[in-house]
Short mmCIF file of the C-alpha atoms (twelve columns), coordinates in Angstrom:
data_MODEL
# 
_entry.id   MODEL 
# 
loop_
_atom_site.group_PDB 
_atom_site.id 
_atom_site.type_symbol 
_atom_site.label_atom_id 
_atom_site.label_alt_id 
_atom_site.label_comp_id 
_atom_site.label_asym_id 
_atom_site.label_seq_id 
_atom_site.Cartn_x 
_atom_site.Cartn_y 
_atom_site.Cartn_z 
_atom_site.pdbx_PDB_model_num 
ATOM 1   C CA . UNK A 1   38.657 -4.805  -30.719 1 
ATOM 2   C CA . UNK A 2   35.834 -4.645  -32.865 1 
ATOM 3   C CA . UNK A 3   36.897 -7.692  -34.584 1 
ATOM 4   C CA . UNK A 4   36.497 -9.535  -31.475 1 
ATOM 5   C CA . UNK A 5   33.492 -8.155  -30.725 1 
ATOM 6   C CA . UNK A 6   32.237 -9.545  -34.308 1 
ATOM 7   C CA . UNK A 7   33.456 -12.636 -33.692 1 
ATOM 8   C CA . UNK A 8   32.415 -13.375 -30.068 1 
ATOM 9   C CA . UNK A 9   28.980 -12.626 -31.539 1 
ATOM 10  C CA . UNK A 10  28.975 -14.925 -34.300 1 
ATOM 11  C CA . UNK A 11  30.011 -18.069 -32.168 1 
ATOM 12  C CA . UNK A 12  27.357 -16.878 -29.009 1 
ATOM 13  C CA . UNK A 13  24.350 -18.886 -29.447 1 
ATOM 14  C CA . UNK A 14  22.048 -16.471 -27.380 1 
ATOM 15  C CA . UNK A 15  23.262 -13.648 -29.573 1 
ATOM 16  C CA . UNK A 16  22.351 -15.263 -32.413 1 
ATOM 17  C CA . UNK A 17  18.952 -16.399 -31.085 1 
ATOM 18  C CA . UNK A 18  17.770 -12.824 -30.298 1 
ATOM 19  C CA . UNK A 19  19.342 -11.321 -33.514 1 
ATOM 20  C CA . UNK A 20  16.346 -9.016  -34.636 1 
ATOM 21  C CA . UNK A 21  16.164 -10.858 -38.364 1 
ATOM 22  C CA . UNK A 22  15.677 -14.003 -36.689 1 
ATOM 23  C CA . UNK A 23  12.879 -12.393 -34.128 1 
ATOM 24  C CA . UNK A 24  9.141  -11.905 -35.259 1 
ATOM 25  C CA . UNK A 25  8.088  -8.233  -34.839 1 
ATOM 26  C CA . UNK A 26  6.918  -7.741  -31.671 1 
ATOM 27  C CA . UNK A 27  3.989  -5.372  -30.625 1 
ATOM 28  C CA . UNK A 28  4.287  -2.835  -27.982 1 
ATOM 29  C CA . UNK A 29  5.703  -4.315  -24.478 1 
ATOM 30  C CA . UNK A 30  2.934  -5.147  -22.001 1 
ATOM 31  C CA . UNK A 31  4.397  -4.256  -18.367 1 
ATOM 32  C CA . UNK A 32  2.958  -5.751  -15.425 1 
ATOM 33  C CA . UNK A 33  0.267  -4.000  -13.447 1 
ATOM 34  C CA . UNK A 34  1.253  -2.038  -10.677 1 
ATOM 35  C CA . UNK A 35  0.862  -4.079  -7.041  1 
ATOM 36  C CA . UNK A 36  -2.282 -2.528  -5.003  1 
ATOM 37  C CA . UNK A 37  -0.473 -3.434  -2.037  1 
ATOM 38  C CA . UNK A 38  2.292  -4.103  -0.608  1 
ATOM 39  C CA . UNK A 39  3.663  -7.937  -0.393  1 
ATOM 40  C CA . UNK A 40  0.798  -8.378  -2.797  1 
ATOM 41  C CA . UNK A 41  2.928  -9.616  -5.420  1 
ATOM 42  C CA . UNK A 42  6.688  -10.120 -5.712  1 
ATOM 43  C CA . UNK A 43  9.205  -10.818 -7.856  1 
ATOM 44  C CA . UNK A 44  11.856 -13.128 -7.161  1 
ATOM 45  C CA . UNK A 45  15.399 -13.837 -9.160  1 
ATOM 46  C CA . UNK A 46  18.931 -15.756 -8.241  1 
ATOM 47  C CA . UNK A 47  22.424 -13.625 -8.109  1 
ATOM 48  C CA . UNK A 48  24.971 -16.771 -8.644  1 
ATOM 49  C CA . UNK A 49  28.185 -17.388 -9.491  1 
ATOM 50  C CA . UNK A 50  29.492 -15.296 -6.077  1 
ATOM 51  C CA . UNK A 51  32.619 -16.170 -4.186  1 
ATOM 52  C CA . UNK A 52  31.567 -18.900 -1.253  1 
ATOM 53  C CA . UNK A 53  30.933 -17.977 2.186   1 
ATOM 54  C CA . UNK A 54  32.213 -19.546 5.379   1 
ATOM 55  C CA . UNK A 55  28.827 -21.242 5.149   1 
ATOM 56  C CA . UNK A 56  29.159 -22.268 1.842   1 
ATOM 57  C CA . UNK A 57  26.920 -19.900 0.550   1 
ATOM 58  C CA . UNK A 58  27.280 -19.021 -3.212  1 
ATOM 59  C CA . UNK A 59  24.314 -17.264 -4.234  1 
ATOM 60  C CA . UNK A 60  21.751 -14.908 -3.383  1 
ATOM 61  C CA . UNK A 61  17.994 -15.476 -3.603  1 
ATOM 62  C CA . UNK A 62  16.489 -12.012 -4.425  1 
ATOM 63  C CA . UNK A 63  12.582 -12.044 -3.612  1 
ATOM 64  C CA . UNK A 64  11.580 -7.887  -3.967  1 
ATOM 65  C CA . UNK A 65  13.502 -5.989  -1.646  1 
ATOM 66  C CA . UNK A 66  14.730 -8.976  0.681   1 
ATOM 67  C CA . UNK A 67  17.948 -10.867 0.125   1 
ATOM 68  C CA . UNK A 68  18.431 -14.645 1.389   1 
ATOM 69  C CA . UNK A 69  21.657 -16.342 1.444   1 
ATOM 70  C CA . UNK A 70  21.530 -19.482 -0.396  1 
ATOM 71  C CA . UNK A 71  23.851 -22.642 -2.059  1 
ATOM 72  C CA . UNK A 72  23.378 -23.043 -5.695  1 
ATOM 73  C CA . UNK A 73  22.643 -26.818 -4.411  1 
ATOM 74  C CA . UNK A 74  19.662 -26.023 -2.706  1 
ATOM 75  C CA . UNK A 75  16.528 -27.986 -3.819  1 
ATOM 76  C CA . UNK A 76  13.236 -27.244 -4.542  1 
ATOM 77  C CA . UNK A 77  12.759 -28.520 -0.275  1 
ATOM 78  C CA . UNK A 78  15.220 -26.235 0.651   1 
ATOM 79  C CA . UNK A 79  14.040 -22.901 -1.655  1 
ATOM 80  C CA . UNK A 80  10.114 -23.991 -0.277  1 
ATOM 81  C CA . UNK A 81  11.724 -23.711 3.500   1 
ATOM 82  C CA . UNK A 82  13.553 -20.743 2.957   1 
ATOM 83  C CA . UNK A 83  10.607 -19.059 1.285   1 
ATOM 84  C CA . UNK A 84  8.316  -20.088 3.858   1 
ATOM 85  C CA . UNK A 85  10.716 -18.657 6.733   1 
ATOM 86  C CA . UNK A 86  11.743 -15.820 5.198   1 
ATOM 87  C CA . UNK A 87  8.931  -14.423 3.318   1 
ATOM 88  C CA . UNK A 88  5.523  -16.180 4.109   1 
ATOM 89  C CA . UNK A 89  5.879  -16.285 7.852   1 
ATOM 90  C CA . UNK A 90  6.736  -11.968 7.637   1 
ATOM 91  C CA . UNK A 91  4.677  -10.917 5.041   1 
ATOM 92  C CA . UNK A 92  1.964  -13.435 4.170   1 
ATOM 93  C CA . UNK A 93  1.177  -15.267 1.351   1 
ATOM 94  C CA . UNK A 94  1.522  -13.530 -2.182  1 
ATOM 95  C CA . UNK A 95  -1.465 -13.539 -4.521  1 
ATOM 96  C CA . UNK A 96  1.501  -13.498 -7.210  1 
ATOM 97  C CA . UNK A 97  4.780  -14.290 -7.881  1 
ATOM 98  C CA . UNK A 98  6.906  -13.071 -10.828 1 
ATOM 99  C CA . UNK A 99  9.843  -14.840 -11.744 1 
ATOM 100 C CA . UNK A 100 12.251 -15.559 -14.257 1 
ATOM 101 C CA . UNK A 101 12.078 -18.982 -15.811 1 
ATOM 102 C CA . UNK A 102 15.225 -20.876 -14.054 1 
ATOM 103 C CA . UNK A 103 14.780 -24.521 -13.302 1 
ATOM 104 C CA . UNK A 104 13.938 -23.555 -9.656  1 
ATOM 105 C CA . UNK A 105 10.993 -21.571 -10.549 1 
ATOM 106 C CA . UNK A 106 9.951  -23.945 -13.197 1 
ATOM 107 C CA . UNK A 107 9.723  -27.207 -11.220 1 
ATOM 108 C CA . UNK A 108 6.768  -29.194 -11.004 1 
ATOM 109 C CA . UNK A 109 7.830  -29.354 -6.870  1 
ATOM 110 C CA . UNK A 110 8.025  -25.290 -6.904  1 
ATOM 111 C CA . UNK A 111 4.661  -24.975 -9.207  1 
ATOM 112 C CA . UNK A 112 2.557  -27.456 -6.645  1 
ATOM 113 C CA . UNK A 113 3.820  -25.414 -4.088  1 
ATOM 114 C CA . UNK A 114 2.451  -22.129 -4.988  1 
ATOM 115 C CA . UNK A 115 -1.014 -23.994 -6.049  1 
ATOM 116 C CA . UNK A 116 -1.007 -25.340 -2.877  1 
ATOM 117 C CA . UNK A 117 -0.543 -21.565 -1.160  1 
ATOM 118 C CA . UNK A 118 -2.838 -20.574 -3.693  1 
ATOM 119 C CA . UNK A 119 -0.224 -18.204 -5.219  1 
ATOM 120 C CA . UNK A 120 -0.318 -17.144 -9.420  1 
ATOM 121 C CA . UNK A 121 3.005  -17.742 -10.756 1 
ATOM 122 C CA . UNK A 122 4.013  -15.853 -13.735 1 
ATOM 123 C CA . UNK A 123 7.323  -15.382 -15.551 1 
ATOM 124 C CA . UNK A 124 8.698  -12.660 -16.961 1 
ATOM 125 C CA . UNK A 125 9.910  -12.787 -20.617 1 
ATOM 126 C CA . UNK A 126 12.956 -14.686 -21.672 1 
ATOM 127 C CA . UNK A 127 16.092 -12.566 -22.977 1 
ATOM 128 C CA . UNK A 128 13.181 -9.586  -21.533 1 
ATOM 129 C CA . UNK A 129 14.746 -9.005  -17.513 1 
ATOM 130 C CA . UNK A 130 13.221 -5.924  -17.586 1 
ATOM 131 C CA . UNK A 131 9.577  -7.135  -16.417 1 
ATOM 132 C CA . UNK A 132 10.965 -7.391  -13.161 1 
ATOM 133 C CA . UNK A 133 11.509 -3.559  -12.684 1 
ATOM 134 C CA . UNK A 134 8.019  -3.830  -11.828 1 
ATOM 135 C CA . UNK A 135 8.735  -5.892  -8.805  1 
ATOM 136 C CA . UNK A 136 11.973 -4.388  -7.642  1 
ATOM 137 C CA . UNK A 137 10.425 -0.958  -6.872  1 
# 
């Protein structure tokens, strides 16, 4: 078994991307502050690759504690609607959002949104998931 192991790490690209000899030392981790207030700031994050509904629906949006059903085919329209439903309309508009970098939270459609709503988008760091513990609390 631990010859796999060896092996499945040699041919992995991300493995070999984050190996520490190929990393430059890194400094102490920076978490996020704390939010003052509730629905001040969330954190948001995709669960795919689940079985497909009766709907269709093969993925979960995560936004803090709420969970949306969602198609993995959903545009950036689609996610803006959602969002708007689902967590503007209840909770008001964030003063941040914190994100990891998937191509729906990197769009220019999904950035011009959140200028528009007058929303900071950050993103937490890649290969780094924990800077969302902040958010899930």
């Amino acid at each position: 078994m631990k010859a796999d192991v060896a092996n499945h790490v040699a041919q992995c690209d991300v493995c070999q991307q984050v190996k520490a000899d190929h990393q430059k030392p890194t400094g102490l981790l920076q978490p996020l502050p704390i939010p003052t207030w509730k629905w001040d700031e969330v954190g948001m994050d995709f669960v795919t690759g689940l079985p497909k509904t009766k709907k269709a629906n093969d993925a979960i949006w995560v936004i803090t504690a709420h969970f949306i059903s969602v198609k993995t085919t959903y545009g950036g329209a689609k996610l803006a609607q959602l969002y708007i439903e689902n967590v503007v309309r209840l909770h008001g508009v964030p003063s941040r959002n914190v994100s990891d970098r998937g191509t729906q939270f990197t769009s220019k459609f999904w950035k011009s949104l959140h200028e528009a709503l007058g929303t900071n988008l950050d993103f937490s760091s890649a290969y780094h998931p924990q800077t969302m513990d902040r958010q899930k609390g």
